[in-house]
GROMACS .gro file of C-alpha atoms in nm:
model
  290
    1MET     CA    1   3.335  -0.049   1.155
    2ASN     CA    2   3.331  -0.266   0.849
    3SER     CA    3   2.969  -0.317   0.746
    4THR     CA    4   3.051  -0.644   0.570
    5LYS     CA    5   3.114  -0.809   0.908
    6ASN     CA    6   2.812  -0.680   1.096
    7ILE     CA    7   2.477  -0.836   1.172
    8ARG     CA    8   2.245  -0.573   1.314
    9ILE     CA    9   1.887  -0.518   1.415
   10ALA     CA   10   1.745  -0.203   1.258
   11VAL     CA   11   1.408  -0.052   1.348
   12ASP     CA   12   1.199   0.238   1.220
   13ILE     CA   13   0.963   0.394   1.477
   14GLY     CA   14   0.659   0.582   1.351
   15GLY     CA   15   0.339   0.697   1.514
   16THR     CA   16   0.138   0.401   1.381
   17PHE     CA   17   0.386   0.114   1.332
   18ILE     CA   18   0.734   0.008   1.436
   19LYS     CA   19   0.904  -0.175   1.152
   20GLY     CA   20   1.217  -0.380   1.207
   21GLY     CA   21   1.461  -0.613   1.043
   22LEU     CA   22   1.755  -0.839   1.108
   23LEU     CA   23   2.016  -0.752   0.844
   24ARG     CA   24   2.354  -0.884   0.736
   25ASP     CA   25   2.574  -0.680   0.501
   26GLY     CA   26   2.276  -0.449   0.444
   27ALA     CA   27   2.057  -0.735   0.322
   28MET     CA   28   1.734  -0.822   0.501
   29ILE     CA   29   1.726  -1.161   0.674
   30ARG     CA   30   1.395  -1.110   0.854
   31PHE     CA   31   1.142  -0.824   0.853
   32ASP     CA   32   0.841  -0.758   1.075
   33LYS     CA   33   0.623  -0.475   1.202
   34ILE     CA   34   0.394  -0.419   1.499
   35PRO     CA   35   0.173  -0.132   1.618
   36SER     CA   36   0.371   0.140   1.794
   37PHE     CA   37   0.082   0.262   2.015
   38GLY     CA   38   0.233   0.607   1.973
   39SER     CA   39  -0.063   0.789   2.129
   40LYS     CA   40  -0.051   0.578   2.447
   41GLY     CA   41   0.276   0.714   2.575
   42ARG     CA   42   0.642   0.632   2.627
   43GLU     CA   43   0.606   0.305   2.817
   44ALA     CA   44   0.364   0.159   2.562
   45ILE     CA   45   0.597   0.254   2.276
   46LEU     CA   46   0.896   0.100   2.452
   47ARG     CA   47   0.704  -0.223   2.517
   48SER     CA   48   0.629  -0.248   2.147
   49LEU     CA   49   0.988  -0.163   2.056
   50PHE     CA   50   1.132  -0.427   2.290
   51ALA     CA   51   0.882  -0.687   2.170
   52LEU     CA   52   0.989  -0.631   1.809
   53ILE     CA   53   1.360  -0.631   1.890
   54ASP     CA   54   1.317  -0.950   2.097
   55SER     CA   55   1.147  -1.121   1.803
   56LEU     CA   56   1.444  -1.037   1.578
   57MET     CA   57   1.726  -1.091   1.827
   58ASP     CA   58   2.006  -1.330   1.738
   59GLN     CA   59   2.319  -1.403   1.941
   60SER     CA   60   2.533  -1.266   1.658
   61VAL     CA   61   2.369  -0.918   1.662
   62GLU     CA   62   2.636  -0.652   1.719
   63ALA     CA   63   2.426  -0.334   1.725
   64ILE     CA   64   2.073  -0.202   1.738
   65CYS     CA   65   2.013   0.085   1.496
   66VAL     CA   66   1.705   0.301   1.535
   67SER     CA   67   1.526   0.535   1.298
   68THR     CA   68   1.262   0.738   1.482
   69ALA     CA   69   1.033   1.030   1.416
   70GLY     CA   70   1.133   1.345   1.599
   71GLU     CA   71   1.422   1.585   1.640
   72ILE     CA   72   1.725   1.380   1.745
   73ASP     CA   73   2.066   1.438   1.902
   74PRO     CA   74   2.238   1.144   1.728
   75LYS     CA   75   2.559   1.164   1.934
   76GLN     CA   76   2.378   1.136   2.266
   77GLY     CA   77   2.086   0.935   2.131
   78ILE     CA   78   1.832   1.172   2.286
   79ILE     CA   79   1.487   1.258   2.148
   80LEU     CA   80   1.499   1.638   2.168
   81TYR     CA   81   1.142   1.678   2.047
   82ALA     CA   82   0.868   1.452   1.916
   83SER     CA   83   0.507   1.537   1.835
   84ASP     CA   84   0.209   1.374   2.002
   85ASN     CA   85   0.223   1.103   1.737
   86LEU     CA   86   0.483   0.960   1.979
   87ARG     CA   87   0.344   1.082   2.310
   88GLY     CA   88   0.600   1.119   2.586
   89TRP     CA   89   0.893   1.054   2.351
   90THR     CA   90   1.041   1.404   2.402
   91GLY     CA   91   1.340   1.402   2.637
   92LEU     CA   92   1.402   1.029   2.624
   93CYS     CA   93   1.764   0.912   2.598
   94LEU     CA   94   1.673   0.618   2.376
   95LYS     CA   95   2.034   0.512   2.326
   96GLU     CA   96   2.081   0.467   2.701
   97VAL     CA   97   1.751   0.280   2.740
   98ILE     CA   98   1.832   0.032   2.463
   99GLU     CA   99   2.193  -0.021   2.569
  100SER     CA  100   2.090  -0.079   2.930
  101HIS     CA  101   1.828  -0.332   2.819
  102TYR     CA  102   2.032  -0.528   2.563
  103HIS     CA  103   2.396  -0.452   2.656
  104ILE     CA  104   2.504  -0.390   2.296
  105PRO     CA  105   2.569  -0.057   2.117
  106ALA     CA  106   2.270   0.143   1.995
  107PHE     CA  107   2.259   0.415   1.729
  108ILE     CA  108   1.970   0.663   1.705
  109GLU     CA  109   1.879   0.895   1.418
  110ASN     CA  110   1.587   1.088   1.272
  111ASP     CA  111   1.363   0.875   1.050
  112ALA     CA  112   1.375   1.102   0.745
  113TYR     CA  113   1.756   1.099   0.753
  114CYS     CA  114   1.749   0.719   0.762
  115HIS     CA  115   1.503   0.698   0.473
  116LEU     CA  116   1.726   0.935   0.277
  117LEU     CA  117   2.037   0.733   0.357
  118ALA     CA  118   1.876   0.419   0.213
  119GLU     CA  119   1.737   0.586  -0.097
  120LYS     CA  120   2.059   0.778  -0.172
  121LYS     CA  121   2.215   0.444  -0.267
  122ASN     CA  122   1.988   0.445  -0.574
  123TYR     CA  123   2.123   0.785  -0.690
  124PRO     CA  124   2.500   0.760  -0.635
  125ASP     CA  125   2.585   1.041  -0.877
  126SER     CA  126   2.342   1.298  -0.730
  127SER     CA  127   2.470   1.548  -0.474
  128ASN     CA  128   2.137   1.730  -0.417
  129ILE     CA  129   1.850   1.508  -0.305
  130THR     CA  130   1.549   1.574  -0.083
  131LEU     CA  131   1.328   1.308   0.074
  132LEU     CA  132   0.979   1.353   0.216
  133THR     CA  133   0.798   1.103   0.436
  134LEU     CA  134   0.418   1.125   0.425
  135GLY     CA  135   0.247   0.924   0.694
  136THR     CA  136   0.118   0.971   1.048
  137GLY     CA  137   0.336   1.281   1.042
  138VAL     CA  138   0.541   1.455   0.773
  139GLY     CA  139   0.919   1.439   0.775
  140GLY     CA  140   1.189   1.557   0.543
  141ALA     CA  141   1.562   1.570   0.489
  142SER     CA  142   1.800   1.703   0.226
  143ILE     CA  143   2.148   1.634   0.100
  144ILE     CA  144   2.280   1.963  -0.039
  145ASN     CA  145   2.609   1.976  -0.228
  146GLY     CA  146   2.682   1.623  -0.114
  147LYS     CA  147   2.633   1.682   0.259
  148LEU     CA  148   2.344   1.611   0.490
  149ASP     CA  149   2.179   1.940   0.588
  150ARG     CA  150   2.073   1.943   0.953
  151SER     CA  151   1.938   2.298   0.960
  152LYS     CA  152   1.577   2.379   1.040
  153LYS     CA  153   1.518   2.497   0.685
  154THR     CA  154   1.517   2.136   0.563
  155ASN     CA  155   1.285   2.016   0.838
  156TRP     CA  156   1.024   2.022   0.563
  157GLY     CA  157   0.732   1.897   0.770
  158TYR     CA  158   0.747   2.210   0.984
  159ARG     CA  159   0.799   2.457   0.701
  160ILE     CA  160   0.515   2.699   0.635
  161ILE     CA  161   0.313   2.639   0.318
  162VAL     CA  162  -0.006   2.829   0.417
  163PRO     CA  163   0.076   3.157   0.596
  164ASN     CA  164  -0.141   3.203   0.907
  165GLY     CA  165  -0.298   2.863   0.839
  166ARG     CA  166  -0.369   2.571   1.071
  167TYR     CA  167  -0.171   2.541   1.391
  168LEU     CA  168   0.033   2.230   1.466
  169LYS     CA  169   0.184   2.190   1.811
  170GLY     CA  170   0.562   2.191   1.785
  171ALA     CA  171   0.578   2.370   1.451
  172ASN     CA  172   0.584   2.707   1.633
  173GLU     CA  173   0.400   2.882   1.350
  174HIS     CA  174   0.064   2.840   1.179
  175GLY     CA  175   0.039   2.675   0.839
  176SER     CA  176   0.309   2.407   0.846
  177ALA     CA  177   0.323   2.128   0.587
  178GLU     CA  178   0.248   1.862   0.849
  179ALA     CA  179  -0.072   2.045   0.944
  180TYR     CA  180  -0.197   1.985   0.587
  181LEU     CA  181  -0.029   1.665   0.471
  182SER     CA  182  -0.035   1.426   0.769
  183LEU     CA  183  -0.260   1.121   0.779
  184SER     CA  184  -0.499   1.295   1.019
  185SER     CA  185  -0.523   1.594   0.783
  186LEU     CA  186  -0.620   1.365   0.497
  187CYS     CA  187  -0.884   1.205   0.720
  188GLN     CA  188  -1.024   1.551   0.799
  189LEU     CA  189  -1.062   1.620   0.428
  190MET     CA  190  -1.268   1.301   0.397
  191THR     CA  191  -1.509   1.394   0.679
  192PRO     CA  192  -1.781   1.544   0.451
  193PHE     CA  193  -1.790   1.221   0.247
  194PRO     CA  194  -1.906   0.924   0.459
  195SER     CA  195  -1.854   0.681   0.171
  196LEU     CA  196  -1.479   0.747   0.169
  197ASN     CA  197  -1.219   0.581   0.390
  198LEU     CA  198  -0.847   0.513   0.379
  199GLU     CA  199  -0.906   0.170   0.229
  200ASN     CA  200  -1.094   0.293  -0.078
  201ILE     CA  201  -1.009   0.656  -0.143
  202PHE     CA  202  -0.687   0.602  -0.337
  203GLN     CA  203  -0.835   0.349  -0.578
  204LEU     CA  204  -1.148   0.560  -0.622
  205PHE     CA  205  -0.927   0.859  -0.697
  206ILE     CA  206  -0.736   0.662  -0.961
  207ASN     CA  207  -1.075   0.570  -1.112
  208ASN     CA  208  -1.178   0.940  -1.117
  209ASN     CA  209  -1.452   0.910  -0.856
  210GLU     CA  210  -1.588   1.263  -0.800
  211GLU     CA  211  -1.582   1.265  -0.420
  212ALA     CA  212  -1.239   1.100  -0.398
  213SER     CA  213  -1.104   1.343  -0.655
  214CYS     CA  214  -1.239   1.636  -0.454
  215VAL     CA  215  -1.046   1.519  -0.147
  216MET     CA  216  -0.726   1.411  -0.317
  217ASN     CA  217  -0.700   1.715  -0.542
  218GLU     CA  218  -0.716   1.933  -0.232
  219TYR     CA  219  -0.451   1.722  -0.059
  220GLY     CA  220  -0.246   1.736  -0.378
  221ARG     CA  221  -0.271   2.113  -0.387
  222TYR     CA  222  -0.093   2.132  -0.051
  223LEU     CA  223   0.158   1.867  -0.153
  224ASN     CA  224   0.251   2.070  -0.461
  225MET     CA  225   0.292   2.380  -0.243
  226LEU     CA  226   0.553   2.194  -0.040
  227LEU     CA  227   0.722   2.061  -0.354
  228ASP     CA  228   0.733   2.416  -0.494
  229LEU     CA  229   0.898   2.539  -0.174
  230ILE     CA  230   1.160   2.265  -0.185
  231GLN     CA  231   1.233   2.320  -0.553
  232ASP     CA  232   1.269   2.695  -0.513
  233GLU     CA  233   1.494   2.678  -0.207
  234VAL     CA  234   1.733   2.388  -0.264
  235GLN     CA  235   1.692   2.289  -0.632
  236PRO     CA  236   1.729   1.915  -0.575
  237ASN     CA  237   1.812   1.676  -0.856
  238TYR     CA  238   1.543   1.450  -0.715
  239ILE     CA  239   1.263   1.472  -0.459
  240ILE     CA  240   1.185   1.127  -0.325
  241ILE     CA  241   0.853   1.060  -0.155
  242GLY     CA  242   0.830   0.784   0.105
  243GLY     CA  243   0.630   0.706   0.417
  244GLY     CA  244   0.311   0.507   0.460
  245LEU     CA  245   0.098   0.716   0.225
  246SER     CA  246   0.350   0.669  -0.055
  247GLU     CA  247   0.250   0.302  -0.076
  248ASN     CA  248  -0.040   0.434  -0.286
  249ARG     CA  249   0.206   0.498  -0.564
  250GLU     CA  250  -0.023   0.567  -0.859
  251ALA     CA  251  -0.243   0.802  -0.657
  252ILE     CA  252   0.053   1.000  -0.524
  253MET     CA  253   0.202   1.049  -0.870
  254LYS     CA  254  -0.137   1.148  -1.013
  255MET     CA  255  -0.153   1.440  -0.767
  256ILE     CA  256   0.183   1.588  -0.861
  257ASN     CA  257   0.181   1.865  -1.118
  258GLY     CA  258   0.399   1.886  -1.428
  259ARG     CA  259   0.654   2.120  -1.274
  260HIS     CA  260   0.789   1.838  -1.063
  261ALA     CA  261   0.927   1.592  -1.315
  262ASN     CA  262   1.210   1.519  -1.073
  263VAL     CA  263   0.979   1.354  -0.817
  264ARG     CA  264   1.040   0.985  -0.754
  265LEU     CA  265   0.881   0.735  -0.518
  266THR     CA  266   1.087   0.538  -0.269
  267VAL     CA  267   1.253   0.227  -0.411
  268PHE     CA  268   1.274   0.045  -0.079
  269GLY     CA  269   0.919   0.134   0.022
  270ASN     CA  270   0.817   0.039   0.374
  271ALA     CA  271   1.164  -0.093   0.451
  272SER     CA  272   1.366   0.219   0.362
  273GLY     CA  273   1.386   0.351   0.719
  274VAL     CA  274   1.501   0.011   0.841
  275ILE     CA  275   1.762  -0.025   0.567
  276GLY     CA  276   1.893   0.327   0.625
  277ALA     CA  277   1.915   0.272   1.001
  278TYR     CA  278   2.131  -0.037   0.945
  279PHE     CA  279   2.411   0.182   0.807
  280LEU     CA  280   2.414   0.437   1.093
  281PRO     CA  281   2.737   0.302   1.247
  282ASP     CA  282   2.915   0.340   0.913
  283ILE     CA  283   2.824   0.685   0.778
  284ASP     CA  284   2.979   1.028   0.783
  285GLU     CA  285   2.811   1.365   0.735
  286THR     CA  286   2.832   1.330   0.359
  287ILE     CA  287   2.604   1.024   0.379
  288ASN     CA  288   2.880   0.800   0.253
  289ILE     CA  289   2.946   0.452   0.386
  290LYS     CA  290   3.292   0.441   0.544
   0.00000   0.00000   0.00000
């Protein structure tokens, strides 16, 4: 396919929101987001997904491109595994569901891969890049020696950072990064401090509030453990941090220690998963646009 001729709907499905856009030549024409109702089950998620797609649909749309949390078989468009952030998502052939509903081609891929695809465009000369998504869950993907790595070692959210630590369903072992860095884990850290909430903690942390600093320094300690693991194993030129929590840009960078001077925040922000999904029909395994 020639991407210069295509108008596509691209969506990014997370546990809290589904974000979507109508794009032409990779440029956003319209953008919107709605709650995903991820904890309410498959049918609720699909209703939200269809509602968003319907709001963006145009008669010239040639494909629907989907970035979604979970382990994906991109050729078949099947969700091989998804955590309870998207309840009932495991086992769904999302490609078939979308194509049956809209009668146009659908392309399905893991959300971290899509975020990485979008952000890679900002680092065209780098062959080793890792991306983390910090949000309802924790995702990750790496390009190593110019090629997308699909092995379990770069499924960074499920990598162990605290041996024999907290258990997260699906991670198979105790102490995974997602068990310490997800949105719910941050909320647990705030529990002893009733004055703190997600709306104020990041600004209070920037202003050196004692309670906020106590919480965020602990969260940052785990984040740096994961960054250390990534740096030691794959030596990326850049580690890019995206996802909903990365919108608090100053707070995120304040937590990162001096060893990680190669950390960058997402350029495309909330829209990176959508932008990356747009290019799914056009990419090869080296994350290059055909």
